[in-house]
Amino acid sequence: MKKTVIVGEGIAGLTAGVYAQLNGFKSEIYEKNPVAGGQCMGWDRKGHHIDNCIHWLTGTKKGTELYKIWETLNAIGDDVEMIHNQTFYTSKLDGKSATLWRDLDKTQRELLQIAPEDAEEIHKLISHVRLAECCEMPFNKPMDMMNIFDYINMGKKMAGMFKVMKEYDKMDIEDLGNRFENPLIRKLLTDYMCKEYFASSFIISYATMTSGNGDIPLKGSLAMTNRIIKRYKELGGVLHTNKPIKKIIISHNKAEGVILNDDTVVHADYVICATDTAETFGRLMDSSYMDKKLKVCYENPNDYPVFSGLQMAFSADNNLFSDETIIFDFKPITIGNNDVTRMSLKSYHYDPSFAPEGKTVLQVNIMQRKDDFDYWKSLNKQDYKNAKQTIAEAVTDRIIECFPKLNGHIELLDCWTPLTYEKYCNSFNGAYMAFIEKKNIKIPRLKGKVNGLSNVFIASQWLQSPGGLPVAAATGKFVIQRILKKEGKSINI
């Protein structure tokens, strides 16, 4: 039985581990942190649970290829209760609000009432969201391993997407917003994602929810991660935490194994890097092994931006905030060199396990870009702590100004920045998604092979835009299919 060493136990590494065990390999996963999960994580503060990752999970609809992966991992299934949120989010502007509902007819009625002057564009938007409900990324096998029949079947399943791409794929989200005259509708359409994303990305994201393919597993990210860990161990996989890897041992264009930080040598037939690719190339192995197309992304941050978040979690009385996610304006708060005037506030009232009785967790997210990351990175330890406290107090004040009922009934639980993701996940510029694909700029789709090395592979959200949990899980499966192909075995897993 051949041995596979997997570096990193986020969702990509765990998925690779499960599929390795299911397909005749002996695997061991090495994780630098005390707990596994990567960014699919949560933690406790003052009797409350803070969920870091899942706002909604793509692949919750039975029969889809991604659902089959999640089911294989034991991430979701018949025994996992799912939350079916009724709103995607709400945007508020100048005392008025607009909501994207799970029910598309309800959304259409509300938007037409708010902005009859935009009736034509509203009808067009809603009709194309319906068309996009068929969208499902291919997760059965890597696209470079698909044959003509696979492509024909994919085209049949996603027939509606041709019209969506024809209408929206040449514009970004800012262009989409500019199609509308009403300022509230413009704000609604540009609030959720970075303005550089393709408009079609927004359409697909909303359609994921309206189609029933974007629900939330009860008890959140950490519980889902723990179910996958349990599945991996039950299959005979070995998990090592608090075991950071120093280097991959490379000799004669082949990896012999890895060296741990304590200089222990672990031999392996295959090495899978399930880490941030900036960490993989430069520390685990020389940067010369990085694919030239990926290197272009890292070297041109204006063309290939990333984003992160400044986030805070609060305890609040659970009867004082009924919205699921609302995005709103507030008096400016200065963060580094930027004045911030808009934030999202999400309530976890739908999951009573997150808070003591009578309480709920509210979570703020303020988008952060590279210059914000550079600001946080420039601070010494004390200044960093002071800046977080000052900004958290300002955010608390703004929340109370916008929602006066929360005055005296809200308490800060925690505050974290892009540096948190860098510290715990080695995330490039603190990003929690992959590179943003802008119009006229093509993000490469990478195969997960390391050029020049015969037995080193990659499983990572950075292999394909937009990244996130679905891509992490898919690449974890795909990497085992690539190894199976190399071994001359069937890739139909």
Tab-separated table of C-alpha atoms in Angstrom:
chain	number	residue	atom	x	y	z
A	1	MET	CA	0.000	0.000	0.000
A	2	LYS	CA	1.559	3.266	-1.118
A	3	LYS	CA	1.877	6.119	1.342
A	4	THR	CA	0.659	9.658	0.789
A	5	VAL	CA	1.686	12.546	3.011
A	6	ILE	CA	-0.699	15.517	2.970
A	7	VAL	CA	0.541	18.888	4.172
A	8	GLY	CA	-2.291	20.946	5.683
A	9	GLU	CA	-5.633	19.869	7.033
A	10	GLY	CA	-8.103	22.382	5.748
A	11	ILE	CA	-10.991	21.174	3.627
A	12	ALA	CA	-8.705	20.441	0.652
A	13	GLY	CA	-6.344	18.320	2.741
A	14	LEU	CA	-9.126	16.497	4.559
A	15	THR	CA	-10.899	15.734	1.287
A	16	ALA	CA	-7.686	14.398	-0.218
A	17	GLY	CA	-7.214	12.272	2.881
A	18	VAL	CA	-10.695	10.758	2.776
A	19	TYR	CA	-10.462	9.942	-0.934
A	20	ALA	CA	-6.934	8.549	-0.476
A	21	GLN	CA	-8.189	6.157	2.188
A	22	LEU	CA	-11.179	5.150	0.086
A	23	ASN	CA	-8.963	4.329	-2.898
A	24	GLY	CA	-6.282	2.125	-1.449
A	25	PHE	CA	-3.653	4.546	-0.186
A	26	LYS	CA	-2.223	4.890	3.276
A	27	SER	CA	-2.336	8.567	4.183
A	28	GLU	CA	-1.120	10.854	6.924
A	29	ILE	CA	-2.018	14.512	7.280
A	30	TYR	CA	0.287	16.996	8.995
A	31	GLU	CA	-1.243	20.208	10.380
A	32	LYS	CA	0.712	23.037	12.017
A	33	ASN	CA	-2.164	24.185	14.267
A	34	PRO	CA	-3.535	22.468	17.396
A	35	VAL	CA	-6.813	21.845	15.581
A	36	ALA	CA	-7.608	20.901	11.999
A	37	GLY	CA	-9.945	22.647	9.584
A	38	GLY	CA	-8.026	25.574	8.168
A	39	GLN	CA	-10.449	28.402	7.498
A	40	CYS	CA	-13.492	26.135	7.937
A	41	MET	CA	-13.313	26.882	11.622
A	42	GLY	CA	-15.128	28.310	14.645
A	43	TRP	CA	-14.202	29.152	18.230
A	44	ASP	CA	-15.832	29.951	21.562
A	45	ARG	CA	-15.899	33.248	23.446
A	46	LYS	CA	-17.811	33.971	26.673
A	47	GLY	CA	-20.164	31.045	26.229
A	48	HIS	CA	-20.859	31.900	22.573
A	49	HIS	CA	-19.676	30.184	19.405
A	50	ILE	CA	-18.218	32.256	16.572
A	51	ASP	CA	-18.450	30.743	13.094
A	52	ASN	CA	-15.605	31.824	10.834
A	53	CYS	CA	-16.584	30.337	7.522
A	54	ILE	CA	-19.979	29.148	6.297
A	55	HIS	CA	-22.452	31.893	5.467
A	56	TRP	CA	-24.044	29.428	3.066
A	57	LEU	CA	-22.659	26.206	1.632
A	58	THR	CA	-22.702	25.448	-2.080
A	59	GLY	CA	-23.630	21.847	-2.861
A	60	THR	CA	-26.473	21.168	-0.438
A	61	LYS	CA	-28.913	20.015	-3.129
A	62	LYS	CA	-29.209	16.266	-3.413
A	63	GLY	CA	-28.225	14.831	-6.769
A	64	THR	CA	-25.561	17.417	-7.546
A	65	GLU	CA	-21.950	16.318	-7.980
A	66	LEU	CA	-20.762	18.516	-5.118
A	67	TYR	CA	-23.420	17.085	-2.782
A	68	LYS	CA	-21.948	13.635	-3.480
A	69	ILE	CA	-18.520	14.887	-2.372
A	70	TRP	CA	-19.901	16.433	0.828
A	71	GLU	CA	-21.846	13.232	1.503
A	72	THR	CA	-18.735	11.089	0.954
A	73	LEU	CA	-16.878	13.293	3.436
A	74	ASN	CA	-19.764	13.057	5.939
A	75	ALA	CA	-19.865	16.861	5.842
A	76	ILE	CA	-23.602	16.809	5.161
A	77	GLY	CA	-26.195	14.103	4.675
A	78	ASP	CA	-29.584	12.915	5.844
A	79	ASP	CA	-28.532	13.083	9.495
A	80	VAL	CA	-27.344	16.714	9.299
A	81	GLU	CA	-30.047	19.326	9.754
A	82	MET	CA	-29.915	22.137	7.212
A	83	ILE	CA	-30.997	25.745	7.679
A	84	HIS	CA	-32.922	27.204	4.740
A	85	ASN	CA	-32.496	30.960	5.171
A	86	GLN	CA	-35.207	32.973	3.497
A	87	THR	CA	-33.027	35.925	2.506
A	88	PHE	CA	-29.720	36.229	0.711
A	89	TYR	CA	-29.164	39.640	2.293
A	90	THR	CA	-30.719	43.087	2.733
A	91	SER	CA	-29.201	46.434	1.738
A	92	LYS	CA	-30.136	49.629	3.514
A	93	LEU	CA	-29.661	53.166	2.175
A	94	ASP	CA	-31.042	56.492	3.427
A	95	GLY	CA	-33.623	54.813	5.639
A	96	LYS	CA	-34.908	52.494	2.904
A	97	SER	CA	-34.133	48.827	2.402
A	98	ALA	CA	-34.225	46.198	-0.354
A	99	THR	CA	-33.920	42.435	0.050
A	100	LEU	CA	-32.872	39.560	-2.149
A	101	TRP	CA	-35.234	36.795	-1.066
A	102	ARG	CA	-34.948	33.062	-1.524
A	103	ASP	CA	-38.299	33.387	-3.287
A	104	LEU	CA	-37.474	35.057	-6.603
A	105	ASP	CA	-41.062	36.155	-7.183
A	106	LYS	CA	-41.004	37.972	-3.857
A	107	THR	CA	-37.723	39.658	-4.797
A	108	GLN	CA	-39.137	40.772	-8.119
A	109	ARG	CA	-42.279	42.239	-6.545
A	110	GLU	CA	-40.258	44.142	-3.971
A	111	LEU	CA	-37.728	45.535	-6.449
A	112	LEU	CA	-40.481	46.628	-8.854
A	113	GLN	CA	-42.242	48.420	-6.015
A	114	ILE	CA	-39.017	50.191	-5.012
A	115	ALA	CA	-37.874	51.068	-8.531
A	116	PRO	CA	-40.563	50.904	-11.226
A	117	GLU	CA	-38.234	52.985	-13.397
A	118	ASP	CA	-35.923	49.946	-13.541
A	119	ALA	CA	-38.632	47.454	-14.464
A	120	GLU	CA	-36.931	46.228	-17.637
A	121	GLU	CA	-33.596	45.545	-15.926
A	122	ILE	CA	-35.314	43.983	-12.899
A	123	HIS	CA	-37.236	41.522	-15.083
A	124	LYS	CA	-34.025	40.749	-16.947
A	125	LEU	CA	-32.085	40.179	-13.717
A	126	ILE	CA	-34.681	37.858	-12.196
A	127	SER	CA	-35.108	35.839	-15.398
A	128	HIS	CA	-31.367	35.282	-15.649
A	129	VAL	CA	-31.092	34.239	-12.000
A	130	ARG	CA	-33.709	31.575	-12.800
A	131	LEU	CA	-31.642	30.444	-15.774
A	132	ALA	CA	-28.520	30.278	-13.594
A	133	GLU	CA	-30.179	27.900	-11.134
A	134	CYS	CA	-28.966	25.081	-13.392
A	135	CYS	CA	-25.331	26.104	-12.886
A	136	GLU	CA	-23.195	23.383	-11.386
A	137	MET	CA	-19.431	23.290	-11.667
A	138	PRO	CA	-18.106	19.907	-12.833
A	139	PHE	CA	-16.990	18.022	-9.736
A	140	ASN	CA	-17.059	14.451	-11.015
A	141	LYS	CA	-13.555	14.701	-12.478
A	142	PRO	CA	-11.066	17.435	-13.456
A	143	MET	CA	-12.024	19.207	-16.654
A	144	ASP	CA	-8.762	18.217	-18.340
A	145	MET	CA	-9.760	14.572	-17.765
A	146	MET	CA	-13.222	14.999	-19.276
A	147	ASN	CA	-14.066	13.460	-22.644
A	148	ILE	CA	-16.423	14.707	-25.339
A	149	PHE	CA	-19.393	12.953	-23.748
A	150	ASP	CA	-18.683	14.605	-20.394
A	151	TYR	CA	-18.711	18.007	-22.078
A	152	ILE	CA	-21.947	17.215	-23.919
A	153	ASN	CA	-23.657	16.162	-20.690
A	154	MET	CA	-22.373	19.257	-18.895
A	155	GLY	CA	-23.711	21.447	-21.698
A	156	LYS	CA	-27.130	19.811	-21.455
A	157	LYS	CA	-27.314	20.242	-17.688
A	158	MET	CA	-26.250	23.883	-17.832
A	159	ALA	CA	-28.077	24.982	-20.960
A	160	GLY	CA	-29.478	28.083	-19.258
A	161	MET	CA	-25.995	29.360	-18.458
A	162	PHE	CA	-25.269	30.180	-22.098
A	163	LYS	CA	-27.860	32.965	-21.960
A	164	VAL	CA	-26.568	34.181	-18.602
A	165	MET	CA	-23.004	34.381	-19.868
A	166	LYS	CA	-24.073	36.084	-23.078
A	167	GLU	CA	-25.907	38.797	-21.131
A	168	TYR	CA	-23.606	39.374	-18.152
A	169	ASP	CA	-20.160	37.851	-18.637
A	170	LYS	CA	-18.623	40.923	-20.291
A	171	MET	CA	-19.390	43.164	-17.322
A	172	ASP	CA	-18.351	43.335	-13.695
A	173	ILE	CA	-20.564	43.941	-10.690
A	174	GLU	CA	-20.024	47.691	-10.842
A	175	ASP	CA	-21.230	47.646	-14.467
A	176	LEU	CA	-24.260	45.618	-13.380
A	177	GLY	CA	-25.180	48.185	-10.746
A	178	ASN	CA	-24.837	50.995	-13.254
A	179	ARG	CA	-27.586	49.448	-15.370
A	180	PHE	CA	-30.081	50.576	-12.726
A	181	GLU	CA	-31.276	54.108	-12.075
A	182	ASN	CA	-32.439	53.606	-8.503
A	183	PRO	CA	-29.578	54.206	-6.018
A	184	LEU	CA	-30.876	51.624	-3.537
A	185	ILE	CA	-31.017	48.913	-6.204
A	186	ARG	CA	-27.530	49.851	-7.365
A	187	LYS	CA	-26.308	49.522	-3.806
A	188	LEU	CA	-28.116	46.203	-3.367
A	189	LEU	CA	-26.379	44.695	-6.379
A	190	THR	CA	-22.891	45.939	-5.514
A	191	ASP	CA	-22.914	45.367	-1.739
A	192	TYR	CA	-22.235	41.664	-1.464
A	193	MET	CA	-19.180	40.983	-3.612
A	194	CYS	CA	-16.115	42.970	-4.656
A	195	LYS	CA	-17.003	45.283	-7.534
A	196	GLU	CA	-14.313	43.666	-9.736
A	197	TYR	CA	-16.061	40.281	-9.834
A	198	PHE	CA	-17.891	39.321	-12.989
A	199	ALA	CA	-21.592	40.143	-12.869
A	200	SER	CA	-22.245	36.506	-13.738
A	201	SER	CA	-20.540	35.500	-10.468
A	202	PHE	CA	-23.133	37.456	-8.545
A	203	ILE	CA	-25.974	35.961	-10.605
A	204	ILE	CA	-24.681	32.440	-9.980
A	205	SER	CA	-24.213	33.065	-6.240
A	206	TYR	CA	-27.771	34.281	-5.794
A	207	ALA	CA	-29.102	31.450	-7.984
A	208	THR	CA	-27.294	28.934	-5.780
A	209	MET	CA	-29.490	29.987	-2.890
A	210	THR	CA	-32.760	30.315	-4.800
A	211	SER	CA	-32.276	26.844	-6.310
A	212	GLY	CA	-31.902	25.224	-2.891
A	213	ASN	CA	-28.229	24.451	-3.467
A	214	GLY	CA	-26.895	26.919	-0.901
A	215	ASP	CA	-28.161	26.070	2.578
A	216	ILE	CA	-26.380	26.082	5.950
A	217	PRO	CA	-25.509	23.003	8.031
A	218	LEU	CA	-26.705	23.398	11.617
A	219	LYS	CA	-23.911	24.042	14.125
A	220	GLY	CA	-21.756	25.572	11.421
A	221	SER	CA	-18.220	25.242	10.137
A	222	LEU	CA	-16.382	23.611	13.038
A	223	ALA	CA	-19.004	20.909	13.455
A	224	MET	CA	-18.802	20.147	9.732
A	225	THR	CA	-15.007	19.958	9.891
A	226	ASN	CA	-15.204	17.605	12.862
A	227	ARG	CA	-17.560	15.299	10.980
A	228	ILE	CA	-15.036	15.101	8.135
A	229	ILE	CA	-12.181	14.411	10.587
A	230	LYS	CA	-14.223	11.617	12.153
A	231	ARG	CA	-14.842	10.124	8.699
A	232	TYR	CA	-11.147	10.320	7.833
A	233	LYS	CA	-10.064	8.597	11.044
A	234	GLU	CA	-12.727	5.905	10.727
A	235	LEU	CA	-11.260	5.076	7.310
A	236	GLY	CA	-7.839	4.563	8.906
A	237	GLY	CA	-6.319	7.942	8.133
A	238	VAL	CA	-3.746	9.362	10.526
A	239	LEU	CA	-3.960	13.007	11.581
A	240	HIS	CA	-1.048	14.850	13.174
A	241	THR	CA	-1.762	18.276	14.712
A	242	ASN	CA	0.870	20.655	16.092
A	243	LYS	CA	3.197	19.178	13.471
A	244	PRO	CA	4.350	21.876	11.045
A	245	ILE	CA	6.313	20.833	7.974
A	246	LYS	CA	9.695	22.476	7.390
A	247	LYS	CA	10.441	21.295	3.855
A	248	ILE	CA	9.608	18.740	1.205
A	249	ILE	CA	12.607	16.486	0.566
A	250	ILE	CA	13.359	16.600	-3.163
A	251	SER	CA	15.951	14.515	-4.965
A	252	HIS	CA	16.285	13.776	-8.683
A	253	ASN	CA	12.984	15.430	-9.609
A	254	LYS	CA	11.083	13.429	-7.018
A	255	ALA	CA	9.896	13.974	-3.456
A	256	GLU	CA	11.214	11.441	-0.961
A	257	GLY	CA	8.980	12.769	1.817
A	258	VAL	CA	8.929	15.719	4.213
A	259	ILE	CA	10.951	17.114	7.109
A	260	LEU	CA	9.039	18.303	10.164
A	261	ASN	CA	10.048	21.363	12.151
A	262	ASP	CA	11.604	19.060	14.755
A	263	ASP	CA	13.741	17.547	11.945
A	264	THR	CA	11.833	14.264	11.893
A	265	VAL	CA	11.883	12.768	8.397
A	266	VAL	CA	8.679	11.199	7.038
A	267	HIS	CA	9.059	9.194	3.841
A	268	ALA	CA	6.261	8.998	1.292
A	269	ASP	CA	5.457	7.753	-2.191
A	270	TYR	CA	3.378	10.871	-2.870
A	271	VAL	CA	3.245	14.343	-1.292
A	272	ILE	CA	0.116	16.465	-1.540
A	273	CYS	CA	0.424	20.162	-0.690
A	274	ALA	CA	-2.951	21.306	0.641
A	275	THR	CA	-1.700	24.693	1.745
A	276	ASP	CA	-1.895	28.241	0.462
A	277	THR	CA	0.072	28.160	-2.797
A	278	ALA	CA	2.201	31.122	-1.688
A	279	GLU	CA	3.240	28.902	1.229
A	280	THR	CA	3.778	25.846	-0.966
A	281	PHE	CA	6.129	27.625	-3.367
A	282	GLY	CA	8.759	29.493	-1.431
A	283	ARG	CA	8.811	27.641	1.884
A	284	LEU	CA	7.833	23.995	1.373
A	285	MET	CA	9.686	23.957	-1.940
A	286	ASP	CA	11.614	26.422	-4.066
A	287	SER	CA	9.543	29.072	-5.837
A	288	SER	CA	11.059	27.981	-9.159
A	289	TYR	CA	8.579	25.091	-9.151
A	290	MET	CA	5.617	27.487	-9.254
A	291	ASP	CA	3.586	27.405	-12.454
A	292	LYS	CA	4.409	30.493	-14.530
A	293	LYS	CA	0.707	31.327	-14.884
A	294	LEU	CA	0.285	31.314	-11.111
A	295	LYS	CA	3.420	33.396	-10.657
A	296	VAL	CA	1.924	36.084	-12.914
A	297	CYS	CA	-1.064	36.321	-10.534
A	298	TYR	CA	1.143	36.889	-7.498
A	299	GLU	CA	3.382	39.395	-9.263
A	300	ASN	CA	0.536	41.576	-10.583
A	301	PRO	CA	-1.734	42.411	-7.612
A	302	ASN	CA	-3.637	45.126	-9.488
A	303	ASP	CA	-4.734	42.675	-12.153
A	304	TYR	CA	-5.247	39.793	-9.724
A	305	PRO	CA	-6.499	41.287	-6.448
A	306	VAL	CA	-7.526	39.409	-3.314
A	307	PHE	CA	-9.670	40.478	-0.409
A	308	SER	CA	-10.190	39.684	3.236
A	309	GLY	CA	-12.207	41.086	6.119
A	310	LEU	CA	-11.987	42.962	9.381
A	311	GLN	CA	-14.519	41.073	11.468
A	312	MET	CA	-16.143	41.319	14.868
A	313	ALA	CA	-18.558	39.121	16.760
A	314	PHE	CA	-21.044	40.421	19.330
A	315	SER	CA	-23.481	38.968	21.815
A	316	ALA	CA	-26.937	40.527	21.655
A	317	ASP	CA	-30.434	39.862	22.955
A	318	ASN	CA	-31.967	37.607	20.354
A	319	ASN	CA	-35.257	39.476	20.057
A	320	LEU	CA	-33.709	42.809	19.059
A	321	PHE	CA	-32.292	42.042	15.611
A	322	SER	CA	-34.457	40.064	13.211
A	323	ASP	CA	-32.553	40.461	9.919
A	324	GLU	CA	-30.399	37.582	8.703
A	325	THR	CA	-27.778	39.750	6.954
A	326	ILE	CA	-28.068	43.483	6.457
A	327	ILE	CA	-25.567	45.870	4.855
A	328	PHE	CA	-25.777	49.534	5.800
A	329	ASP	CA	-24.108	52.948	5.799
A	330	PHE	CA	-22.620	54.592	8.869
A	331	LYS	CA	-20.492	57.578	9.815
A	332	PRO	CA	-16.928	57.079	8.546
A	333	ILE	CA	-14.443	55.023	10.523
A	334	THR	CA	-10.781	55.421	9.580
A	335	ILE	CA	-8.839	52.195	9.123
A	336	GLY	CA	-5.276	52.876	8.088
A	337	ASN	CA	-5.455	55.232	5.121
A	338	ASN	CA	-9.080	54.479	4.279
A	339	ASP	CA	-12.399	55.767	5.527
A	340	VAL	CA	-14.964	52.981	5.782
A	341	THR	CA	-18.664	53.843	5.528
A	342	ARG	CA	-20.385	50.499	4.968
A	343	MET	CA	-20.481	47.125	6.737
A	344	SER	CA	-22.485	43.918	6.824
A	345	LEU	CA	-24.129	42.648	10.007
A	346	LYS	CA	-25.200	39.010	10.135
A	347	SER	CA	-27.352	37.380	12.801
A	348	TYR	CA	-26.940	33.725	13.747
A	349	HIS	CA	-30.325	33.577	15.457
A	350	TYR	CA	-31.214	30.584	13.264
A	351	ASP	CA	-28.723	28.420	15.199
A	352	PRO	CA	-29.501	28.365	18.941
A	353	SER	CA	-26.385	26.283	19.639
A	354	PHE	CA	-24.221	29.361	19.062
A	355	ALA	CA	-25.351	31.350	22.107
A	356	PRO	CA	-26.838	31.000	25.597
A	357	GLU	CA	-30.618	31.098	25.889
A	358	GLY	CA	-31.975	34.557	25.144
A	359	LYS	CA	-28.840	35.598	23.254
A	360	THR	CA	-27.607	35.453	19.684
A	361	VAL	CA	-24.328	36.129	17.902
A	362	LEU	CA	-24.094	39.097	15.554
A	363	GLN	CA	-21.113	39.284	13.237
A	364	VAL	CA	-19.692	42.279	11.377
A	365	ASN	CA	-17.583	42.070	8.242
A	366	ILE	CA	-15.792	45.072	6.739
A	367	MET	CA	-14.068	44.304	3.448
A	368	GLN	CA	-10.276	44.597	3.457
A	369	ARG	CA	-7.908	44.814	0.514
A	370	LYS	CA	-4.143	44.713	0.125
A	371	ASP	CA	-3.544	48.253	1.397
A	372	ASP	CA	-5.587	47.402	4.495
A	373	PHE	CA	-3.523	44.253	4.998
A	374	ASP	CA	-0.349	46.328	4.654
A	375	TYR	CA	-1.653	48.727	7.307
A	376	TRP	CA	-2.317	45.961	9.846
A	377	LYS	CA	1.034	44.378	8.988
A	378	SER	CA	2.893	47.633	9.658
A	379	LEU	CA	1.743	47.862	13.293
A	380	ASN	CA	3.729	46.609	16.243
A	381	LYS	CA	2.013	44.280	18.713
A	382	GLN	CA	0.693	46.980	21.046
A	383	ASP	CA	-0.415	49.343	18.280
A	384	TYR	CA	-2.199	46.439	16.580
A	385	LYS	CA	-4.066	45.628	19.786
A	386	ASN	CA	-4.959	49.288	20.354
A	387	ALA	CA	-6.154	49.758	16.767
A	388	LYS	CA	-8.433	46.738	17.006
A	389	GLN	CA	-9.927	48.018	20.251
A	390	THR	CA	-10.446	51.556	18.938
A	391	ILE	CA	-12.082	50.361	15.720
A	392	ALA	CA	-14.226	47.802	17.545
A	393	GLU	CA	-15.540	50.514	19.857
A	394	ALA	CA	-16.311	52.731	16.868
A	395	VAL	CA	-18.112	49.875	15.099
A	396	THR	CA	-20.158	49.176	18.232
A	397	ASP	CA	-21.202	52.829	18.374
A	398	ARG	CA	-22.218	52.791	14.679
A	399	ILE	CA	-24.299	49.640	15.143
A	400	ILE	CA	-26.161	51.226	18.052
A	401	GLU	CA	-26.719	54.427	16.041
A	402	CYS	CA	-28.280	52.392	13.231
A	403	PHE	CA	-30.143	49.980	15.527
A	404	PRO	CA	-30.937	51.939	18.741
A	405	LYS	CA	-32.739	48.975	20.340
A	406	LEU	CA	-29.358	47.299	20.775
A	407	ASN	CA	-28.109	50.058	23.097
A	408	GLY	CA	-27.179	48.365	26.370
A	409	HIS	CA	-27.879	44.953	24.880
A	410	ILE	CA	-24.755	44.307	22.778
A	411	GLU	CA	-21.304	43.139	23.894
A	412	LEU	CA	-18.132	42.607	21.885
A	413	LEU	CA	-16.947	38.989	21.880
A	414	ASP	CA	-13.971	39.089	19.526
A	415	CYS	CA	-12.285	41.047	16.744
A	416	TRP	CA	-10.011	39.613	14.066
A	417	THR	CA	-8.225	40.998	11.025
A	418	PRO	CA	-6.569	39.739	7.808
A	419	LEU	CA	-3.467	39.048	9.910
A	420	THR	CA	-5.446	36.369	11.762
A	421	TYR	CA	-5.766	34.405	8.516
A	422	GLU	CA	-2.099	34.928	7.752
A	423	LYS	CA	-1.086	33.712	11.222
A	424	TYR	CA	-3.207	30.577	11.405
A	425	CYS	CA	-3.614	29.642	7.728
A	426	ASN	CA	-0.550	31.241	6.085
A	427	SER	CA	-3.035	33.014	3.830
A	428	PHE	CA	-1.594	35.294	1.159
A	429	ASN	CA	-2.379	38.878	2.244
A	430	GLY	CA	-4.875	37.402	4.703
A	431	ALA	CA	-7.216	36.360	1.883
A	432	TYR	CA	-9.978	33.838	2.498
A	433	MET	CA	-10.898	33.448	-1.174
A	434	ALA	CA	-8.718	33.018	-4.261
A	435	PHE	CA	-7.791	35.696	-6.795
A	436	ILE	CA	-10.652	37.837	-8.082
A	437	GLU	CA	-11.289	37.262	-11.766
A	438	LYS	CA	-11.773	40.681	-13.360
A	439	LYS	CA	-13.190	41.414	-16.776
A	440	ASN	CA	-10.523	41.257	-19.483
A	441	ILE	CA	-8.209	39.427	-17.045
A	442	LYS	CA	-8.219	35.644	-17.156
A	443	ILE	CA	-7.518	33.623	-14.016
A	444	PRO	CA	-5.674	30.425	-14.940
A	445	ARG	CA	-7.262	27.085	-14.094
A	446	LEU	CA	-4.358	25.017	-12.745
A	447	LYS	CA	-4.183	21.240	-12.799
A	448	GLY	CA	-2.640	20.621	-9.405
A	449	LYS	CA	0.549	19.076	-10.785
A	450	VAL	CA	3.969	20.439	-9.903
A	451	ASN	CA	6.104	20.851	-12.991
A	452	GLY	CA	9.396	18.988	-12.754
A	453	LEU	CA	8.350	16.737	-9.866
A	454	SER	CA	6.837	13.363	-10.606
A	455	ASN	CA	5.063	12.700	-7.303
A	456	VAL	CA	4.115	16.076	-5.805
A	457	PHE	CA	0.579	17.379	-6.262
A	458	ILE	CA	-1.484	20.322	-5.054
A	459	ALA	CA	-4.979	20.535	-3.604
A	460	SER	CA	-5.963	24.129	-2.922
A	461	GLN	CA	-8.688	26.709	-3.441
A	462	TRP	CA	-6.030	28.787	-5.247
A	463	LEU	CA	-6.086	26.451	-8.234
A	464	GLN	CA	-9.343	27.864	-9.525
A	465	SER	CA	-11.345	31.074	-9.145
A	466	PRO	CA	-13.311	31.975	-7.060
A	467	GLY	CA	-11.849	29.512	-4.551
A	468	GLY	CA	-13.672	28.819	-1.308
A	469	LEU	CA	-14.921	25.537	0.138
A	470	PRO	CA	-16.305	24.018	-3.110
A	471	VAL	CA	-13.017	24.441	-4.970
A	472	ALA	CA	-11.031	23.229	-1.944
A	473	ALA	CA	-13.122	20.064	-1.731
A	474	ALA	CA	-13.067	19.484	-5.485
A	475	THR	CA	-9.293	19.807	-5.742
A	476	GLY	CA	-8.911	17.447	-2.793
A	477	LYS	CA	-10.833	14.826	-4.755
A	478	PHE	CA	-9.161	15.672	-8.069
A	479	VAL	CA	-5.650	15.228	-6.687
A	480	ILE	CA	-6.418	11.612	-5.786
A	481	GLN	CA	-7.838	11.057	-9.262
A	482	ARG	CA	-4.569	12.366	-10.726
A	483	ILE	CA	-2.564	9.961	-8.573
A	484	LEU	CA	-4.868	7.091	-9.536
A	485	LYS	CA	-4.312	7.917	-13.207
A	486	LYS	CA	-0.562	7.919	-12.645
A	487	GLU	CA	-0.939	4.509	-11.007
A	488	GLY	CA	-2.881	3.229	-14.005
A	489	LYS	CA	-6.096	2.829	-12.025
A	490	SER	CA	-9.669	3.995	-12.640
A	491	ILE	CA	-10.401	7.624	-11.810
A	492	ASN	CA	-14.134	6.973	-11.437
A	493	ILE	CA	-14.418	7.531	-7.711
